[in-house]
Coordinates of C-alpha atoms and ligand atoms in Angstrom, one line a residue:
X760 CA 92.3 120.8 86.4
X761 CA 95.5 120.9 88.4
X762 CA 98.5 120.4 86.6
X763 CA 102.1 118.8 88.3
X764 CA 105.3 119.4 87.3
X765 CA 108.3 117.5 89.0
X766 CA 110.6 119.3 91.6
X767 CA 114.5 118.8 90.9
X768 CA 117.1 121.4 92.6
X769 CA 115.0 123.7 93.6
X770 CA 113.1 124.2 90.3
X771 CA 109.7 122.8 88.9
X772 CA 110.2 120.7 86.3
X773 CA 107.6 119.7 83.2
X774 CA 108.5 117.0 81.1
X775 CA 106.9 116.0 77.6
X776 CA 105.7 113.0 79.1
X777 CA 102.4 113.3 81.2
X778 CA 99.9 111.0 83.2
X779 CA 96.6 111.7 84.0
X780 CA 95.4 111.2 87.6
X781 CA 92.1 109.1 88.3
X782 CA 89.9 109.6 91.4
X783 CA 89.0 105.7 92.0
X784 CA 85.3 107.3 93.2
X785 CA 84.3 108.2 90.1
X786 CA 86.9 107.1 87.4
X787 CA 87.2 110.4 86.2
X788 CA 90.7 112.6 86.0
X789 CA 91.9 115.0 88.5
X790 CA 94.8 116.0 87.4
X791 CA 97.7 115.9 85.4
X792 CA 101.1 115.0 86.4
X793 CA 104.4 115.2 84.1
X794 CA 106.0 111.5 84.1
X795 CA 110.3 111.9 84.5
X796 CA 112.4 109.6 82.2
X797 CA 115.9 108.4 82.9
X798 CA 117.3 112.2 81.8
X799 CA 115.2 113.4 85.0
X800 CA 116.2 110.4 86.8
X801 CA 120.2 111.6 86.6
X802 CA 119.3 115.2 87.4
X803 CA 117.3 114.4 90.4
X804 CA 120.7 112.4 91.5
X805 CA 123.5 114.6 90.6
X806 CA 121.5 117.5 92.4
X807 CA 121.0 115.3 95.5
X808 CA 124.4 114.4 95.3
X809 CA 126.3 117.7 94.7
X810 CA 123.9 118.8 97.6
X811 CA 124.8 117.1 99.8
X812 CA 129.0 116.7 98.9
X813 CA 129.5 120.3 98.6
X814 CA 125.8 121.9 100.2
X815 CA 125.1 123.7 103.4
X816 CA 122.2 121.6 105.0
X817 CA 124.3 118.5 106.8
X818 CA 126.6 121.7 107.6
X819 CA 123.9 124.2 109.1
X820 CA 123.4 124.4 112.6
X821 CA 120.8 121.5 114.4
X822 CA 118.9 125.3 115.1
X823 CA 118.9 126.1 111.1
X824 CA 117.5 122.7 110.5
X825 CA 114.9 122.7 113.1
X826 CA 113.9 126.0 111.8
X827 CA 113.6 124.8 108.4
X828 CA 112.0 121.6 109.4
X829 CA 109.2 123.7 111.3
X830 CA 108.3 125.9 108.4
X831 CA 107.6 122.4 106.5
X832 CA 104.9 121.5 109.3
X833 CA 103.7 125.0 109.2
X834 CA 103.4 124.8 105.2
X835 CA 101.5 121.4 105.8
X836 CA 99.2 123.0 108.5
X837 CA 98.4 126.1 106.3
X838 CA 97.2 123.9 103.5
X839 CA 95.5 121.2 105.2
X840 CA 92.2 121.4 104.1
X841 CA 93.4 121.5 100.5
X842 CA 95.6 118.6 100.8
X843 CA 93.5 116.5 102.6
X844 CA 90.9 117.1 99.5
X845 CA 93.3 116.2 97.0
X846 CA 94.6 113.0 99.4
X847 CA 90.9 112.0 99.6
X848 CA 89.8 112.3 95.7
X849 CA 93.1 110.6 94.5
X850 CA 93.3 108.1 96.8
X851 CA 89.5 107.3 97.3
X852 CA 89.7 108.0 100.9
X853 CA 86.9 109.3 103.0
X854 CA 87.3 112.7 103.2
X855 CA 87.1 112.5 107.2
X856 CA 89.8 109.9 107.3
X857 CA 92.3 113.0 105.1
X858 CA 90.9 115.8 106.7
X859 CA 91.3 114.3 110.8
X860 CA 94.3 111.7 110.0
X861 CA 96.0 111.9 107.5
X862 CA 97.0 115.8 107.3
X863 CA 97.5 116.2 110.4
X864 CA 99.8 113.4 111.2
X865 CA 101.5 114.7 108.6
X866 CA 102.4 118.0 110.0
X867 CA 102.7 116.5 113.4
X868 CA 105.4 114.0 112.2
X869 CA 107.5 117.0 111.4
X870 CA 106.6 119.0 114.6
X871 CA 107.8 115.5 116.7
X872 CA 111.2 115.1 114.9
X873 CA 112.2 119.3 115.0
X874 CA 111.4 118.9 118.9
X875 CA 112.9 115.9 119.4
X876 CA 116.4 115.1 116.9
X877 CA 119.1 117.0 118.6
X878 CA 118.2 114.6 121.5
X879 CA 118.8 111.7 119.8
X880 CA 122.4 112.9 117.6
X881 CA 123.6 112.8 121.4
X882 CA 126.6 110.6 121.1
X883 CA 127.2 108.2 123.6
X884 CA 130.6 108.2 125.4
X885 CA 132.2 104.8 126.4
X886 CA 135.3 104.9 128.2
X887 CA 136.9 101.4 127.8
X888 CA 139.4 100.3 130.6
X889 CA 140.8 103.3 131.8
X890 CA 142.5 103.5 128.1
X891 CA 140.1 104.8 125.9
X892 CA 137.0 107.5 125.2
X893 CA 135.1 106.5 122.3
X894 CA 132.6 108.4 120.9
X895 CA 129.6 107.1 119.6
X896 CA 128.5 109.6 117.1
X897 CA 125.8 109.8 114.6
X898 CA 126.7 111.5 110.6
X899 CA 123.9 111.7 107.9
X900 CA 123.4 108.6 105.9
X901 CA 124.2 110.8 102.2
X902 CA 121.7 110.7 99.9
X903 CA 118.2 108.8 100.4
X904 CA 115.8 107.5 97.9
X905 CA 112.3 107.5 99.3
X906 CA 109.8 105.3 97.4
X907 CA 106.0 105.5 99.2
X908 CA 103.2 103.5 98.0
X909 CA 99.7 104.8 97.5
X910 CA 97.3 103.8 100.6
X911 CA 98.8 106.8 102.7
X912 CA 101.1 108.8 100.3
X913 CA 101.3 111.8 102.1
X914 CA 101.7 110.2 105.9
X915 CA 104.8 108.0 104.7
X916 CA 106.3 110.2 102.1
X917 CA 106.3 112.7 106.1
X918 CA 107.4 110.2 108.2
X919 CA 110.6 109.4 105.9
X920 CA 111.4 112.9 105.0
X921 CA 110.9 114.4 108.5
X922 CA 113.7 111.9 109.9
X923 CA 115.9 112.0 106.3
X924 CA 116.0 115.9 106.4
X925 CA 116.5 116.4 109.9
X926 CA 119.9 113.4 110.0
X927 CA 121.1 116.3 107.6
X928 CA 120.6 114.1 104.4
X929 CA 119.3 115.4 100.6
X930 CA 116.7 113.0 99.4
X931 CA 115.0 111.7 96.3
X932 CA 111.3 111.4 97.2
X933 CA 109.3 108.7 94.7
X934 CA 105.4 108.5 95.4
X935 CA 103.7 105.8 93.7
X936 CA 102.2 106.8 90.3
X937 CA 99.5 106.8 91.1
X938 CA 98.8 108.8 94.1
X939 CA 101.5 111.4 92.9
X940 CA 99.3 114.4 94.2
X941 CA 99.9 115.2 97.6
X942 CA 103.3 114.9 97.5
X943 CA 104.1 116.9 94.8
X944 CA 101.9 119.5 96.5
X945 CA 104.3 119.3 99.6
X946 CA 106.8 119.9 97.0
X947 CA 105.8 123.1 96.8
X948 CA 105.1 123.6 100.1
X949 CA 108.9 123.0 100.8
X950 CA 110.2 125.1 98.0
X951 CA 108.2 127.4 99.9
X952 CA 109.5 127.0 103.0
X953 CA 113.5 127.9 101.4
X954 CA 115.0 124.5 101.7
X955 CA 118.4 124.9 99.7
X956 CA 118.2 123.8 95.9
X957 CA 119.1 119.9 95.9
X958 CA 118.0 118.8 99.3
X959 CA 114.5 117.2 98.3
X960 CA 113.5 116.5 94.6
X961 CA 110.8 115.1 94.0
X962 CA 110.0 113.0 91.0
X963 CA 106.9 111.3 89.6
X964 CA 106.9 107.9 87.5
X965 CA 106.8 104.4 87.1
X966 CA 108.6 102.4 89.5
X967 CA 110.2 99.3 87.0
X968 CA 111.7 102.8 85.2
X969 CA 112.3 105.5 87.6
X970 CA 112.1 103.5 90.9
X971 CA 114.6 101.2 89.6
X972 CA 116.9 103.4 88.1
X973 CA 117.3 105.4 91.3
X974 CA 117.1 102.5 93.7
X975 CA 119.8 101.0 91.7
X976 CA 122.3 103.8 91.3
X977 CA 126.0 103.7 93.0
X978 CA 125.7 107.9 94.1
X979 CA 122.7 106.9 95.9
X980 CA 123.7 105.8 99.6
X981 CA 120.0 104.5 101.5
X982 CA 117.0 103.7 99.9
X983 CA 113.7 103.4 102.3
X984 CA 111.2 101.7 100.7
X985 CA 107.3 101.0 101.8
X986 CA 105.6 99.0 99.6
X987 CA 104.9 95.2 98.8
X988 CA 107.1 92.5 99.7
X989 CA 107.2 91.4 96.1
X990 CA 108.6 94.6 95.2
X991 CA 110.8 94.7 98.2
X992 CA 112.8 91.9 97.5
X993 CA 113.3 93.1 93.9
X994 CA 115.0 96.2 94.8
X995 CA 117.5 94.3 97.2
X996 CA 118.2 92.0 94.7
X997 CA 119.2 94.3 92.0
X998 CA 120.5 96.9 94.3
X999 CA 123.0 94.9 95.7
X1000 CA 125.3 95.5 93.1
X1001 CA 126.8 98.5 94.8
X1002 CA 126.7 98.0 99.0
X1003 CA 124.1 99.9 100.4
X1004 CA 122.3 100.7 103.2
X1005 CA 118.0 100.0 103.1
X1006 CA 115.0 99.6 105.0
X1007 CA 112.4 97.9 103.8
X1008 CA 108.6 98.5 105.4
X1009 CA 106.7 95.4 103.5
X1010 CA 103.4 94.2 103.7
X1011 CA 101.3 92.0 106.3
X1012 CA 98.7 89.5 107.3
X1013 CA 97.9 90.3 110.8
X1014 CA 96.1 88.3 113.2
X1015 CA 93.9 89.6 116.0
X1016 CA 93.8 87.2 118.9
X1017 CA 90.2 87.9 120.7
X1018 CA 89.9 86.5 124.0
X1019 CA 86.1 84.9 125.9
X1020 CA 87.2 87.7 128.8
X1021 CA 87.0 91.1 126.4
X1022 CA 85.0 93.3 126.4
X1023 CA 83.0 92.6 123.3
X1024 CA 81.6 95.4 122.2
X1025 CA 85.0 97.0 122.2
X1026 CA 86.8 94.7 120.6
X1027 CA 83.9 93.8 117.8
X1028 CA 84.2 97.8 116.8
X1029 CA 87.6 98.7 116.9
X1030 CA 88.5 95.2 115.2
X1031 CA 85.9 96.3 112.0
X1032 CA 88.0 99.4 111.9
X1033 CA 91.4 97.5 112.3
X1034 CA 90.2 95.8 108.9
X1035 CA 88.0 98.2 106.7
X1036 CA 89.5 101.3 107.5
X1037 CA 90.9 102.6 104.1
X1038 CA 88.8 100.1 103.2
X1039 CA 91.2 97.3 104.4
X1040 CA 94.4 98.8 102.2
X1041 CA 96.4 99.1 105.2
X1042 CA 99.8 96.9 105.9
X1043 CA 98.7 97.0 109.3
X1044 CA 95.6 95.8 108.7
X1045 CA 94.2 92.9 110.8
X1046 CA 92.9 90.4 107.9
X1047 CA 92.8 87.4 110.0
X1048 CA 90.7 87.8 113.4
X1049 CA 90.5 84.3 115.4
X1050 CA 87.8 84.4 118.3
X1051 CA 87.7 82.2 121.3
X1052 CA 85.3 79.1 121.2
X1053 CA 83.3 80.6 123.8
X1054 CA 82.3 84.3 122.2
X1055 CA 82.6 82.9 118.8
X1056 CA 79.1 83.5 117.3
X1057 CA 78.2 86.4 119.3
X1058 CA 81.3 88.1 118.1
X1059 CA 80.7 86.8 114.7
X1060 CA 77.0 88.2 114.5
X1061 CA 77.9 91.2 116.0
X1062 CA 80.8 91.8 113.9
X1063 CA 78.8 90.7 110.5
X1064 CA 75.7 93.2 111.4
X1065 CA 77.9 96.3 111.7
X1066 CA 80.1 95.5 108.3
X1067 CA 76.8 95.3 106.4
X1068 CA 75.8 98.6 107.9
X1069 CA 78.9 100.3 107.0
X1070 CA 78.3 103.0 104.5
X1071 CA 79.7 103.1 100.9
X1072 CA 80.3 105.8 99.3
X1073 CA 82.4 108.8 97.5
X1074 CA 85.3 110.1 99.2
X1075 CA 84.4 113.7 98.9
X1076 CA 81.0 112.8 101.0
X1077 CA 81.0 113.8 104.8
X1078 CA 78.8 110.5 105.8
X1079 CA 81.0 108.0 103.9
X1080 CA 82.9 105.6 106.0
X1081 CA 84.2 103.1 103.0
X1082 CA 85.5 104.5 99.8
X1083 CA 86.6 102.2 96.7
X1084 CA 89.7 100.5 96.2
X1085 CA 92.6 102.6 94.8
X1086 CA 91.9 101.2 91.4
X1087 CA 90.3 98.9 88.7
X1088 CA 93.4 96.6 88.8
X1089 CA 93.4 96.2 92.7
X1090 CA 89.8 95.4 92.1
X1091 CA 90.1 92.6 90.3
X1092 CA 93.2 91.2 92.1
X1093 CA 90.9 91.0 95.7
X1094 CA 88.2 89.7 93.7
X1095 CA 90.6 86.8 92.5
X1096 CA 91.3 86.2 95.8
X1097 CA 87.6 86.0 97.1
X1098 CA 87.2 83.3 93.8
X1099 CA 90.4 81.4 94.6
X1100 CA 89.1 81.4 98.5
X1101 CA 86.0 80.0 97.6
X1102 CA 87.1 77.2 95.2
X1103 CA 89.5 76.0 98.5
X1104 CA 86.7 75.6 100.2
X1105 CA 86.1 79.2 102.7
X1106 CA 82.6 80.1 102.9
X1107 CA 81.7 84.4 102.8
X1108 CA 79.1 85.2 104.8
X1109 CA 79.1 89.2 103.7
X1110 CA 80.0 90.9 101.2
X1111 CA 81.9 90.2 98.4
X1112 CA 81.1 91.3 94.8
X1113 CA 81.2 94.6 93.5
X1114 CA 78.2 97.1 95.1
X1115 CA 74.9 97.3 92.2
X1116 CA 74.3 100.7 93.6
X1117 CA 73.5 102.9 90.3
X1118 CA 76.0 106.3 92.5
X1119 CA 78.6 103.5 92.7
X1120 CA 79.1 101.9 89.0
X1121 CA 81.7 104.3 88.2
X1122 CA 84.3 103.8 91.1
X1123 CA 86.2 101.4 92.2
X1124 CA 84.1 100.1 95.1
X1125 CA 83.8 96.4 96.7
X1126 CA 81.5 95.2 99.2
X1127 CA 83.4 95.1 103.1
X1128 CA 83.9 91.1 102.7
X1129 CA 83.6 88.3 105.7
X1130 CA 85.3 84.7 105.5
X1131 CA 84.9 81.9 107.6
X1132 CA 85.7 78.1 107.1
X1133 CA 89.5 79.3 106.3
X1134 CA 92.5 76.6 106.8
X1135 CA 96.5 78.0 106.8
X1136 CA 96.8 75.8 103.9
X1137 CA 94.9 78.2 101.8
X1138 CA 95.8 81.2 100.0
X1139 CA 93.5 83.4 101.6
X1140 CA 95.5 82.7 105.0
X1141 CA 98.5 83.1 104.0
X1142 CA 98.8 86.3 100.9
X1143 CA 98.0 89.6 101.9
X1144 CA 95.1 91.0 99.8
X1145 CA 95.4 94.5 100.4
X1146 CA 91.2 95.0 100.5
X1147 CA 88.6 95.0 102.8
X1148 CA 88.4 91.3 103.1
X1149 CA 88.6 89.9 106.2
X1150 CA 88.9 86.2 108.0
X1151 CA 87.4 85.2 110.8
X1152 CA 88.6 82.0 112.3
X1153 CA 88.1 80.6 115.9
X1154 CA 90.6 78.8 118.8
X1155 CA 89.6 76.8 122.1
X1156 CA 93.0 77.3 124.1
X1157 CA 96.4 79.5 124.3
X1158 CA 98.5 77.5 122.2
X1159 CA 96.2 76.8 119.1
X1160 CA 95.8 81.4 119.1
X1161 CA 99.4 81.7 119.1
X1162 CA 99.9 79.0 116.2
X1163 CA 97.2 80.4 114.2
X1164 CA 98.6 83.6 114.6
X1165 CA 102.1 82.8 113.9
X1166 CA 101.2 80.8 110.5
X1167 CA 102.2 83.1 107.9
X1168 CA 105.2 84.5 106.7
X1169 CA 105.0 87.9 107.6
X1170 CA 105.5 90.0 111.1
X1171 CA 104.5 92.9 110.9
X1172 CA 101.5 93.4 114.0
X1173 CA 98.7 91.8 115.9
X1174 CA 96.3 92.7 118.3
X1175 CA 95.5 90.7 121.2
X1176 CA 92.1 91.5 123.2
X1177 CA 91.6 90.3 126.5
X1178 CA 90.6 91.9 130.1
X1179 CA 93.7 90.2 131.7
X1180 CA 96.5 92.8 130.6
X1181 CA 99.3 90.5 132.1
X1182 CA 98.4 87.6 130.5
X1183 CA 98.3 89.4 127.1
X1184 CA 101.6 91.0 127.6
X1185 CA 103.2 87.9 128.4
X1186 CA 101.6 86.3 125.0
X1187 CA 102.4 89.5 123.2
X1188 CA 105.9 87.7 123.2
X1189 CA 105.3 85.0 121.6
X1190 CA 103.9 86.7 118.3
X1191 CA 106.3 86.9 115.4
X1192 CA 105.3 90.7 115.3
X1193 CA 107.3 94.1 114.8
X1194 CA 104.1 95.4 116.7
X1195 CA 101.7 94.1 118.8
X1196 CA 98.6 96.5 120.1
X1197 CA 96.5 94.9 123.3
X1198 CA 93.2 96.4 124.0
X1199 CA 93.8 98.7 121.1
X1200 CA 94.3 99.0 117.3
X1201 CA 96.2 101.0 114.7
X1202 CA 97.6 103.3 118.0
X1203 CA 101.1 104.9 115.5
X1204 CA 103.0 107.4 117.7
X1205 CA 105.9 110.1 116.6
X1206 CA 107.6 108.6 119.6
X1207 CA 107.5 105.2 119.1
X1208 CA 108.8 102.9 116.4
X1209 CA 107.6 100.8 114.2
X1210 CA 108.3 98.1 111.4
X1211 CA 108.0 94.2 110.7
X1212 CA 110.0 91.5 111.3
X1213 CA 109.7 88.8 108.8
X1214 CA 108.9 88.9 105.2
X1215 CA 107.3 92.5 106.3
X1216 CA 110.6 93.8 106.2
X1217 CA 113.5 95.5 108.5
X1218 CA 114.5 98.7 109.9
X1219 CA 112.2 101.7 111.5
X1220 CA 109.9 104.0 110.9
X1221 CA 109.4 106.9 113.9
X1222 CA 110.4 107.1 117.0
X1223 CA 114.3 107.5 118.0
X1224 CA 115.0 104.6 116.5
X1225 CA 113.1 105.4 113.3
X1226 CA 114.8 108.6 113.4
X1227 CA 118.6 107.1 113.7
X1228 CA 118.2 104.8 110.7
X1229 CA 118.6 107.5 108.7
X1230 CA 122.2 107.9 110.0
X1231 CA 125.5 106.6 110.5
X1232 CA 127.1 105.4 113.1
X1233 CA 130.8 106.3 113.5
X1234 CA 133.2 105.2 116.4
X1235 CA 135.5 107.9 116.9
X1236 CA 137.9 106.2 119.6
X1237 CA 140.7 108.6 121.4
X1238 CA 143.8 107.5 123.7
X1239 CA 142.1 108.7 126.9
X1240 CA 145.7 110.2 127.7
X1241 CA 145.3 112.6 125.3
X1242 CA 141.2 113.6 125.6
X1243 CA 141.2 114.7 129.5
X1244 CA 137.9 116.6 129.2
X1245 CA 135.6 114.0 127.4
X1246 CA 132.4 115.8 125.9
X1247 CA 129.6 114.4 127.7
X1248 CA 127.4 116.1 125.9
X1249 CA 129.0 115.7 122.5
X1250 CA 127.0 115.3 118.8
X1251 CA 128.1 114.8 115.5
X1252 CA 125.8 115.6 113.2
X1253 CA 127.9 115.9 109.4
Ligands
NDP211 P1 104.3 98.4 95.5 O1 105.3 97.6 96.1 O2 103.7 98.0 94.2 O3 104.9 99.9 95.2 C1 105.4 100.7 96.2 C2 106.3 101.7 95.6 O4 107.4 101.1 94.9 C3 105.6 102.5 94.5 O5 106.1 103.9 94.6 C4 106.1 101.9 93.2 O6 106.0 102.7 92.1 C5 107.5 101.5 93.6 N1 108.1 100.5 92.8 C6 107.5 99.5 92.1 N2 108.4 98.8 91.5 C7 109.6 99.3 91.8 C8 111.0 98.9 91.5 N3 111.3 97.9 90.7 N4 112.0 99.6 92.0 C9 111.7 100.7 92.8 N5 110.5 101.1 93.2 C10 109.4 100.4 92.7 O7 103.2 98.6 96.6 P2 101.9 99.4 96.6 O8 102.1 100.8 96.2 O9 100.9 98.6 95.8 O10 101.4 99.5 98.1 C11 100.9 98.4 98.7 C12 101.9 97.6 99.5 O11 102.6 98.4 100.4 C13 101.3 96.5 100.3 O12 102.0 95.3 100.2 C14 101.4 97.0 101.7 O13 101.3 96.1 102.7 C15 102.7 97.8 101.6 N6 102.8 98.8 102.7 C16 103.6 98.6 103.8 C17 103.6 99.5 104.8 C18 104.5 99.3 106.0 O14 104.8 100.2 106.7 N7 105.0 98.1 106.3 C19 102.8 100.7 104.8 C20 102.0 100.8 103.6 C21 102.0 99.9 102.6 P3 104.7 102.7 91.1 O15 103.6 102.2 91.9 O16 104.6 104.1 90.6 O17 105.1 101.8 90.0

């Protein structure tokens, strides 16, 4: 059994207190983790600190970095089929999702961000009236707490650290305890790689103890949190005692808009993926799906024959295309949505309850799950569920789609399927949506970005823009009598 220590200024660190890891397939543990307290807590931030105040990484060469930055990816690629096994049996993935996903993305977010960040520290250069050259420059933000939740550990804990290491930051990295593995795996993968002591720590444990007491600490300057809204708007609350700067990547409840003119096929397949892929635990994920009067029960059949066919099973299997639920707990809390559903009135016409399959009874499975007969009045409409549970509602005309869609509190995507491209992009606009995919689903590029608007949160992940939250941005104005030779080509990166 593999056994995890925490990773504070460049040394692995066990602590007396440990946690055994569960594989939701079978219930049974994994590994063992050590579990920091508050003294690991102030280590992990005085190391952070003191490397980045008196450190050489914001002061090394964009060329250093990059290099450094590289090796990571490298480490990630080297190890993949190792880490996407441990992703799989701590998370409950299917192993195809890790192995083709999830790993690779990884390694590819930091391939995108060494290739591309001295492009976007470029400092733009305003002269103002003849008077003036001000320099728009980019520092690093200081120290960054990361907290990651547990449906893609290893994917966000990447996206944030590729961006936070390469502004020239030292980070705290927080994975959610309970899918600690992977990332405590890429901490050795960085040690490896000769990051200076300080730069990442990473620490494992409870996020009302740990999480908190990071989140909520003065040295710390950004914290970039992914997790649920509830949680969310906790950390600003209590953080706001000392000023500082956040993004906040919450949760969802998507709608797809399916048009009478798509291709139905298409949209049937990609939209059972767009809701039971990680077996629906996906912000992303499109739990409401409302169908045009006109394709209505064809897309409904369709769409209900294929869920039942999909194939239940344990992560580590090659032919498994649903895994369980991340845990007992998350178990219960989808099927006390189903029961509350119900009692309002919704009808399910598959799935939902627990699999009776005798390989099953030890994980953490539940059925792919259909509801129709859904009002925005109910719960089911309106709270994000987090499981592979699904609504499917219908619309006659343009405007009812865009209020259906638009009834809920979150913002963080929708998909709109329709053969008139134009006519989709123009309704893309009207969406309360940080994203909105047409023809497609679940399409996340290193060049893009990508976040909610909403209750799902602010700020970016990816992309330039995901890249240059992770910065500051500093005005350096000069008397343009005195600067005859402005820098054109001029960055700032401490
Ligand atoms: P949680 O909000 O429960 O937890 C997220 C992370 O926050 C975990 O590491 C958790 O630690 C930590 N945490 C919990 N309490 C605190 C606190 N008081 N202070 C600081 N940190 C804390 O989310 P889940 O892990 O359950 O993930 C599911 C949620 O994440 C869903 O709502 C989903 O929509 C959202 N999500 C959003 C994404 C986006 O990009 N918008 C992407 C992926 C998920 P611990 O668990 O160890 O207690």
């Amino acid at each position: 059994m593999n056994k995890y220590s925490l990773y504070i200024n460049g040394k692995f660190v066990e602590t007396k207190e440990k946690q055994n890891i569960i594989n939701p397939s079978t219930g049974r543990v994994i590994a063992e983790a050590s579990v920091a307290s508050l003294k690991e807590v102030e280590l992990a931030i005085s190391s952070a600190r003191a490397a980045f105040d008196k450190g050489p990484w914001r002061n090394l060469s964009l060329l250093e970095r990059k290099a450094y930055i590289f090796k990571i990816a490298q480490g990630i690629l080297d190890n993949a089929g190792e880490l996407a096994a441990l992703e799989s049996a701590n998370t409950g993935k299917p192993i195809k999702e890790a192995t083709f996903m999830d790993i690779p993305s990884s390694a590819k977010s930091f391939e995108h961000i060494a290739n591309n960040f001295e492009s976007y520290l470029q400092a733009e250069v305003v002269n103002v009236n003849n008077e003036a050259n001000a320099y728009l420059s980019r520092e690093s933000a200081g120290v960054v707490v990361l907290i990651v939740p547990w449906n893609y550990p290893l994917l966000i804990a990447c996206w944030k650290l590729a961006s936070a290491l390469a502004a020239g930051n030292t980070v705290i990295l927080k994975p959610s305890s309970l899918t600690p593995v992977s990332v405590l795996e890429l901490a050795k993968i960085i040690n490896n790689a000769g990051l200076p002591a300080g730069v990442v720590n990473v620490i494992n444990g409870s996020g009302s103890i740990v999480g908190e007491a990071l989140c909520a600490d003065k040295r710390v300057d950004m914290i970039s949190f992914t997790g649920s809204n509830e949680v969310g708007r906790h950390i600003l609350e209590y953080s706001s005692k000392n000023v500082k700067k956040s993004i906040m990547e919450l949760g969802g409840k998507s709608a797809s808009l399916v048009f009478a003119d798509t291709d139905i096929d298409v949209a049937v397949n990609s939209s059972l993926c767009s809701i039971f892929l990680n077996q629906g635990q996906m912000c992303t994920a499109m739990s409401r799906i409302f169908i045009q009067d006109e394709i209505y029960n064809r897309f409904v059949d369709e769409f209900v024959k294929k869920a039942k066919r999909i194939k239940l099973g344990s992560s580590d299997n090659h032919e498994t295309q649903m895994g369980p639920l991340i845990s007992d707990a998350q178990r219960k809390k989808v099927s006390a949505f189903l029961e509350k559903a119900k009692a309002e009135g919704a009808k399910v016409i598959c799935g939902g309850k627990i699999p009776e399959s005798i390989e099953l009874k030890n994980g953490y499975f539940f059925e792919p799950t259909v509801i129709i007969e859904v009002n925005p009045k109910m719960h089911i409409f309106k709270e994000e569920v987090f499981g592979p549970v699904v609504i499917l509602g219908r619309f006659s005309n343009v405007e009812e789609a865009v209020e259906l869609a638009n009834a809920t509190d979150f913002g963080l995507a929708c998909c709109i399927w329709s053969s008139n491209v134009d006519f989709a992009k123009e309704l893309s606009r009207r969406i309360n949506s940080g994203t909105c995919w047409i023809n497609t689903y679940g399409m996340f590029y290193n060049e893009l970005p990508y976040g909610g608007v909403k209750q799902s949160g602010f700020g970016k992940e990816l992309g330039k823009e995901g890249f240059l939250e992770y910065t500051r941005l500093k005005n350096i104005i000069v008397d343009q009598s005195f600067d005859s030779k402005p820098l054109v080509n001029y960055w700032y990166g401490f």
